mmCIF file of C-alpha atoms in Angstrom:
data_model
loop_
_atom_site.group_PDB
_atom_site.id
_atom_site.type_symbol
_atom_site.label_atom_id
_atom_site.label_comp_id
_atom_site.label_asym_id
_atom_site.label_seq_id
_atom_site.Cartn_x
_atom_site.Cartn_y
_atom_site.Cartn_z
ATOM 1 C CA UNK A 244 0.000 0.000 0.000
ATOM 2 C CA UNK A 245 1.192 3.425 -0.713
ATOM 3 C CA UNK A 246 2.632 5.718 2.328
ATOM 4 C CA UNK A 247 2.638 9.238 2.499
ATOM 5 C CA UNK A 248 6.441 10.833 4.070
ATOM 6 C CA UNK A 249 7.334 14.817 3.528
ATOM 7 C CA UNK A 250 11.383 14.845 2.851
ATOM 8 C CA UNK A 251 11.490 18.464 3.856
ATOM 9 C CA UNK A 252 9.047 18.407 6.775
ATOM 10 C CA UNK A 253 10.420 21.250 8.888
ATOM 11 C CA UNK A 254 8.785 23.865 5.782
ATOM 12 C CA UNK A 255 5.497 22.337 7.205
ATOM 13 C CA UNK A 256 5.847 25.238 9.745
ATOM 14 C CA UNK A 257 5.293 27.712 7.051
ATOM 15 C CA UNK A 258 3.250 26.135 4.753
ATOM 16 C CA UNK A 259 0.151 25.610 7.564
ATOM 17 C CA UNK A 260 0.361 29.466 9.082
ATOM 18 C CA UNK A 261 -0.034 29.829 4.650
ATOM 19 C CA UNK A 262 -3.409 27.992 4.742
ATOM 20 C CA UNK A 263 -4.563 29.473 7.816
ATOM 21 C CA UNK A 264 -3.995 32.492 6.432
ATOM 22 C CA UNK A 265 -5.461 31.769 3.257
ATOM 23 C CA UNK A 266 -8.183 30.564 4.854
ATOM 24 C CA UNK A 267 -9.276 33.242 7.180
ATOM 25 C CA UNK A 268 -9.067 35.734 4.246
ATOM 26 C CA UNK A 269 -11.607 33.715 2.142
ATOM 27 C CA UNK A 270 -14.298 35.181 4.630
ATOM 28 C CA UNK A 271 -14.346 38.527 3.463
ATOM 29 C CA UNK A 272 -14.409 37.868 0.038
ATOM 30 C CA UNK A 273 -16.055 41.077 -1.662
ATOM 31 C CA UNK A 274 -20.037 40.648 -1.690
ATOM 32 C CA UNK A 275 -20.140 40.282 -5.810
ATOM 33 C CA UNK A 276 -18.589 36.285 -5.012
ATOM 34 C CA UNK A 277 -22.047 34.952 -3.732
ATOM 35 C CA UNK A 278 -23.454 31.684 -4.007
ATOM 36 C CA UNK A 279 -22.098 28.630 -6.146
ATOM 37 C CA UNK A 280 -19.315 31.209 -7.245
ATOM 38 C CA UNK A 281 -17.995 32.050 -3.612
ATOM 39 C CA UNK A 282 -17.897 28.512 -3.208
ATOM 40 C CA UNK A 283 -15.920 27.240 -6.101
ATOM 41 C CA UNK A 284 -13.342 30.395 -5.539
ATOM 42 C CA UNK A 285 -12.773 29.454 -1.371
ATOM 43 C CA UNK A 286 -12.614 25.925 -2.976
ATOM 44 C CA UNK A 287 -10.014 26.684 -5.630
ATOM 45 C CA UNK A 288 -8.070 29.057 -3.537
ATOM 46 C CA UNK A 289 -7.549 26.967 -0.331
ATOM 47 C CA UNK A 290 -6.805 24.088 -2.686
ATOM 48 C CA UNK A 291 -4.277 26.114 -4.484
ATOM 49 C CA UNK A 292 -2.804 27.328 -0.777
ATOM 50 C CA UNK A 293 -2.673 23.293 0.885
ATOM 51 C CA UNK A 294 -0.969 22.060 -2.343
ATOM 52 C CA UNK A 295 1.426 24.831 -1.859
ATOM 53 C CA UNK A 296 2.209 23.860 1.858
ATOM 54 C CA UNK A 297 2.753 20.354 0.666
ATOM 55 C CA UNK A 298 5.105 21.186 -2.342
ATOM 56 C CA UNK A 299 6.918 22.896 0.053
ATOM 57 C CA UNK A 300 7.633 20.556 2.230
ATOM 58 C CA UNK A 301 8.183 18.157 -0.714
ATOM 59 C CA UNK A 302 5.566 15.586 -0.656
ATOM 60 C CA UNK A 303 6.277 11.617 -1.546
ATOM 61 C CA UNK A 304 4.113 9.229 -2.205
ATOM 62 C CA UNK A 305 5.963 5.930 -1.653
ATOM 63 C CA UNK A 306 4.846 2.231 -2.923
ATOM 64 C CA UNK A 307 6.811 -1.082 -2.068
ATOM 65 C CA UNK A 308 8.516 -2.650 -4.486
ATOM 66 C CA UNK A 309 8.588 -6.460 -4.647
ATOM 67 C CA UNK A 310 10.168 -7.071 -7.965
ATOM 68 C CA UNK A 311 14.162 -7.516 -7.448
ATOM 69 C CA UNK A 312 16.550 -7.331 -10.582
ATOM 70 C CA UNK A 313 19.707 -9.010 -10.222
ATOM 71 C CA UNK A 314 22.178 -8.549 -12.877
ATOM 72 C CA UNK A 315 25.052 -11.289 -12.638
ATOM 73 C CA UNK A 316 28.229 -9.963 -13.732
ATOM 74 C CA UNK A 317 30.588 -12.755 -15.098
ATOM 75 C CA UNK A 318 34.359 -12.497 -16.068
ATOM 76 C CA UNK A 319 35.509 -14.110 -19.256
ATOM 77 C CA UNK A 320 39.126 -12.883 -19.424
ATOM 78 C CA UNK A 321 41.394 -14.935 -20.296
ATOM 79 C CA UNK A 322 42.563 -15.997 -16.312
ATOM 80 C CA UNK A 323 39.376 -17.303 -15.592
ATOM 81 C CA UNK A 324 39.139 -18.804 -19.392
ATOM 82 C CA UNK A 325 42.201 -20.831 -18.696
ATOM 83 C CA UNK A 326 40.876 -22.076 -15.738
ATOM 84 C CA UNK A 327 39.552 -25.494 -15.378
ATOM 85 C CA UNK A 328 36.439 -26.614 -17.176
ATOM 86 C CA UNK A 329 34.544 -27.210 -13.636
ATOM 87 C CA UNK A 330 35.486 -23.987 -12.509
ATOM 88 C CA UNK A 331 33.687 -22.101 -15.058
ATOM 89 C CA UNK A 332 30.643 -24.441 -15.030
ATOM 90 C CA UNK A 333 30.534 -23.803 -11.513
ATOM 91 C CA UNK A 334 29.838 -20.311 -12.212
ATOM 92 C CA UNK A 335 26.926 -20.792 -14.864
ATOM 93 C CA UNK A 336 25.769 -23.336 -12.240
ATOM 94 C CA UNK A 337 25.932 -21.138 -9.863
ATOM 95 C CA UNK A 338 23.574 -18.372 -11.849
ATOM 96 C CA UNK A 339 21.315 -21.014 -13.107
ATOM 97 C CA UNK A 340 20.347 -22.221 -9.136
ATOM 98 C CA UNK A 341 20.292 -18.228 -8.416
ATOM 99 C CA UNK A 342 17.484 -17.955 -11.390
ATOM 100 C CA UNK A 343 15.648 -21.172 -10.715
ATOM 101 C CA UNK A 344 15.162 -20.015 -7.061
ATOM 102 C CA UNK A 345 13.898 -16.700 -7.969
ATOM 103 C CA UNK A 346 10.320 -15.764 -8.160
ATOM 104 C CA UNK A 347 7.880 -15.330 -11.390
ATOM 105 C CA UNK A 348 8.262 -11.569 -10.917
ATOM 106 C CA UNK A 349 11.613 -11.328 -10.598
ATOM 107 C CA UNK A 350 14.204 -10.388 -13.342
ATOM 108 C CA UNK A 351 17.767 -11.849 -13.865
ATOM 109 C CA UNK A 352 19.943 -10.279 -16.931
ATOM 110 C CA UNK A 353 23.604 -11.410 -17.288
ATOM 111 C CA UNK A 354 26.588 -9.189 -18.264
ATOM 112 C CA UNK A 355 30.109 -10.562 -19.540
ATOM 113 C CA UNK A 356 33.769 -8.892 -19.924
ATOM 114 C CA UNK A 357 36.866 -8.899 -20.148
ATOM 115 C CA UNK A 358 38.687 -6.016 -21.324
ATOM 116 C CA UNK A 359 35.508 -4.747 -21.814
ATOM 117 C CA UNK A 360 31.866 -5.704 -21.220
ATOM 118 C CA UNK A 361 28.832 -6.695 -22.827
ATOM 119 C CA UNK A 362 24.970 -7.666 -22.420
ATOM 120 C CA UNK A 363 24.654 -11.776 -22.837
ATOM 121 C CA UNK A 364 21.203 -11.335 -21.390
ATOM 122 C CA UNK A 365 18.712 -8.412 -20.834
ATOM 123 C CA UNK A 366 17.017 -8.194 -17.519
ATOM 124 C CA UNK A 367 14.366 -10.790 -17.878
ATOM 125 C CA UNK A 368 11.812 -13.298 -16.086
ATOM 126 C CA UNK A 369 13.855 -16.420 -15.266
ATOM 127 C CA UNK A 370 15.950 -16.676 -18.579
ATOM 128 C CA UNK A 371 17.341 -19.056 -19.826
ATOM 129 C CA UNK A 372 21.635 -19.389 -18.884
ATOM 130 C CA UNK A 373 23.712 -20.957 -21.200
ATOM 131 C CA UNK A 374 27.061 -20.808 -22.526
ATOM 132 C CA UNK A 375 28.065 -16.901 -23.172
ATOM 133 C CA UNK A 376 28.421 -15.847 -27.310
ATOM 134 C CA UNK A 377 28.966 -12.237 -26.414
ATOM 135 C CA UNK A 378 31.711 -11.010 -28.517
ATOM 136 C CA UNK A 379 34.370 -9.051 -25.872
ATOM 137 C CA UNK A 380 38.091 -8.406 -25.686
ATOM 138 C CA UNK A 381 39.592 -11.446 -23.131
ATOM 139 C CA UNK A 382 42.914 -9.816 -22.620
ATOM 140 C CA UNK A 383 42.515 -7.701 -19.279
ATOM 141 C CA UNK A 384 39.740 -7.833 -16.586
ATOM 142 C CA UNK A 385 38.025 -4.193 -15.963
ATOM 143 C CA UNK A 386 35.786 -4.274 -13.241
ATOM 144 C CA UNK A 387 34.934 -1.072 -13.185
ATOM 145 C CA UNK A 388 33.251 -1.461 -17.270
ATOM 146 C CA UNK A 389 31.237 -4.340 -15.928
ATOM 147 C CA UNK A 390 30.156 -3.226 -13.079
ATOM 148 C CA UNK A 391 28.961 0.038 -14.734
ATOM 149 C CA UNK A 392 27.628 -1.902 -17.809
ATOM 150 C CA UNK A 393 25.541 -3.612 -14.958
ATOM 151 C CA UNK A 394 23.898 -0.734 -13.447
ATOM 152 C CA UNK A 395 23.110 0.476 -16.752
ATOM 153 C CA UNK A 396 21.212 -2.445 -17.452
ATOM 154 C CA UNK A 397 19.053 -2.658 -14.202
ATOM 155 C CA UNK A 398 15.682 -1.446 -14.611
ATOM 156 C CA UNK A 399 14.051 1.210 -12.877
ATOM 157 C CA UNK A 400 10.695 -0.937 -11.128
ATOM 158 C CA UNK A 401 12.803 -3.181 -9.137
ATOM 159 C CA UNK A 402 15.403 -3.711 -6.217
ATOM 160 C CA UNK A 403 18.552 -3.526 -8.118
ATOM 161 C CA UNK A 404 20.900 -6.004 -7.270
ATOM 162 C CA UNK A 405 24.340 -7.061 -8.809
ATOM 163 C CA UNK A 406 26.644 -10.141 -8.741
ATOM 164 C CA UNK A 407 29.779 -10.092 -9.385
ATOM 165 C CA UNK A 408 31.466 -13.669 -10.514
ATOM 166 C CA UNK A 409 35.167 -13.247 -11.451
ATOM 167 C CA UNK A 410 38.753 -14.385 -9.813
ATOM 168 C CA UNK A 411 39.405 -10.657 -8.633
ATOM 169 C CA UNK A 412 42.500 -10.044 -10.703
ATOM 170 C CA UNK A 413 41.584 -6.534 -11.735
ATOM 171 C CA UNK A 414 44.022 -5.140 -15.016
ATOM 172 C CA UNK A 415 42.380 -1.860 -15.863
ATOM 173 C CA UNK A 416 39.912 0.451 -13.918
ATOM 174 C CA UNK A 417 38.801 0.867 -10.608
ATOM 175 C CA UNK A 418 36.347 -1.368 -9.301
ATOM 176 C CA UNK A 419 36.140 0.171 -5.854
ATOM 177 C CA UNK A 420 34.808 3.010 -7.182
ATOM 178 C CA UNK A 421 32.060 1.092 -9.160
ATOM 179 C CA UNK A 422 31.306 -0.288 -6.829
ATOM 180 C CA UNK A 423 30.795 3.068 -4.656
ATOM 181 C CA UNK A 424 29.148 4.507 -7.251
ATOM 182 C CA UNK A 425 26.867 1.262 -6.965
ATOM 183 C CA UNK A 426 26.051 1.978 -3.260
ATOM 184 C CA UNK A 427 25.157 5.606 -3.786
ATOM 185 C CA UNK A 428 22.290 4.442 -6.183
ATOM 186 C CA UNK A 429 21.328 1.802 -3.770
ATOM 187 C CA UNK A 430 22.367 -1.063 -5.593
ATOM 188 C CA UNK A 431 23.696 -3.968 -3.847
ATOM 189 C CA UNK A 432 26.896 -5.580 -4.797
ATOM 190 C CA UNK A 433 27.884 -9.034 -3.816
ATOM 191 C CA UNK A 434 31.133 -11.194 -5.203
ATOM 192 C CA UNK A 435 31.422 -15.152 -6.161
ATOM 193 C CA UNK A 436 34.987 -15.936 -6.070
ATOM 194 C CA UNK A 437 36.177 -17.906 -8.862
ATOM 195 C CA UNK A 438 39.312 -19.801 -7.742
ATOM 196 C CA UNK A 439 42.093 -20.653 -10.154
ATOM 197 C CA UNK A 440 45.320 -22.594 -9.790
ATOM 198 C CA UNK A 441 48.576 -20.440 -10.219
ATOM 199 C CA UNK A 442 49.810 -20.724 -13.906
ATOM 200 C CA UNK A 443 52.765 -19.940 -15.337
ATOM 201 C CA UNK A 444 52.733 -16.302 -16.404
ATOM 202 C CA UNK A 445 54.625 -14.686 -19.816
ATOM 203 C CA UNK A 446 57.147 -12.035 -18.650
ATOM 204 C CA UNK A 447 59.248 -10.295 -19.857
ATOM 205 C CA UNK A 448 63.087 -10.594 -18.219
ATOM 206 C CA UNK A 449 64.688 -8.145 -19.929
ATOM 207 C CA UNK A 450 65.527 -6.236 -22.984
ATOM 208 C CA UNK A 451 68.923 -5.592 -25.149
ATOM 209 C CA UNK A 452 68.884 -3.234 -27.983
ATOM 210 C CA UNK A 453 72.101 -2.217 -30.099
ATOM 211 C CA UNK A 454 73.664 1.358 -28.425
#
C-alpha cells in the first residue's frame, strides 16, 4: 500500500500558518462572489494554498517494491578462461540455481567482460543461462566497465541487485569506485569468487637493444 512521508518536513511550519492564512481571508471575500461562485473560488483558492504547503515541504508518495533485478556480472578474461572446465561451469551453475530459485516476478539479466563488457542477457523473467556468445576483448579484466555496464542495465521498477562472478585479478579500472558509485544508487553488490590454480605467467626478463 502506498505511504505518504514529507522529505522536507520542517517547511510544514510555514506552509500551515499559509493555509490558515489563506483561509481566514476567504471570509471577506467582496459581496459580488455569492453563491455557487464564492464557493468554487474558497474551494479553488484553499486548494491552491494546501498544495502549496505540501510542495513545500516536498511531498512523496511511496509504494513497495517487490520485484528484485539481479544482474550477474561474469568475467571471461582470459585468467578465468584458462581455468579449469569445472570452474567455469561452476559459475553458470551457480547463476542457473540463483534464477531457478527466484520468483515469477523477478528479473535476472547477465553481463560478460573482459577487457571490456557486454549484455549476454537483458534483464528478464527467469531466462534461460547458457554458454556466453557475447563477442568481448579477453585480454585484461576491468571491473569497473562491468560493473557500470551492470547498473546500466538494471531497470528502474525493481530492487537492483548485482553479482559479481570473477577471480578478482583486476588489469584496468577501478572497481572500488564502481562499486561506490553502486552503493550511492542503492544497488547492492555481492562477489562469487572464482578460484584458479597459479599458472605460469609470460614475462618479460629483460631487454637488449644495439647502443
Amino acid at each position: 500500500m502506498p505511504s505518504l512521508s514529507f522529505a522536507a518536513p520542517l517547511w510544514l511550519a510555514l506552509g500551515i500558518p499559509l493555509v490558515l492564512v489563506v483561509a481566514l481571508r476567504l471570509r471577506t471575500l467582496p459581496a459580488a462572489h455569492a453563491g455557487t461562485r464564492r464557493r468554487m473560488v474558497q474551494a479553488t483558492m484553499l486548494l491552491s494554498a494546501l498544495c502549496a504547503a505540501l510542495a513545500i515541504a516536498r511531498l512523496e508518495l511511496a509504494s513497495r517494491i517487490d520485484r528484485v533485478a539481479t544482474i550477474f556480472v561474469l568475467d571471461r578474461s582470459r585468467s578465468v578462461e584458462n581455468a579449469a572446465d569445472d570452474q567455469r561451469d561452476e559459475s553458470l551453475a551457480a547463476i542457473r540455481e540463483a534464477v531457478e530459485a527466484m520468483r515469477d516476478e523477478d528479473l535476472a539479466g547477465v553481463v560478460v567482460f573482459g577487457a571490456e563488457a557486454a549484455t549476454e542477457v537483458l534483464p528478464q523473467p527467469r531466462p534461460q543461462i547458457g554458454r556466453t556468445t557475447a563477442s568481448i576483448a579477453r585480454d585484461g579484466t576491468d571491473i569497473d566497465n562491468a560493473i557500470r555496464r551492470a547498473l546500466a542495465d538494471l531497470p528502474a521498477a525493481a530492487t537492483p541487485h548485482v553479482v559479481l562472478l570473477s577471480d578478482g585479478v583486476e588489469t584496468s579500472g577501478d572497481a572500488l569506485a564502481a562499486a561506490q558509485i553502486a552503493g550511492a544508487r542503492g544497488v547492492t553488490v555481492d562477489t562469487y569468487a572464482i578460484e584458479r590454480a597459479p599458472s605460469a605467467e609470460v614475462a618479460i626478463d629483460r631487454v637488449i637493444v644495439p647502443p
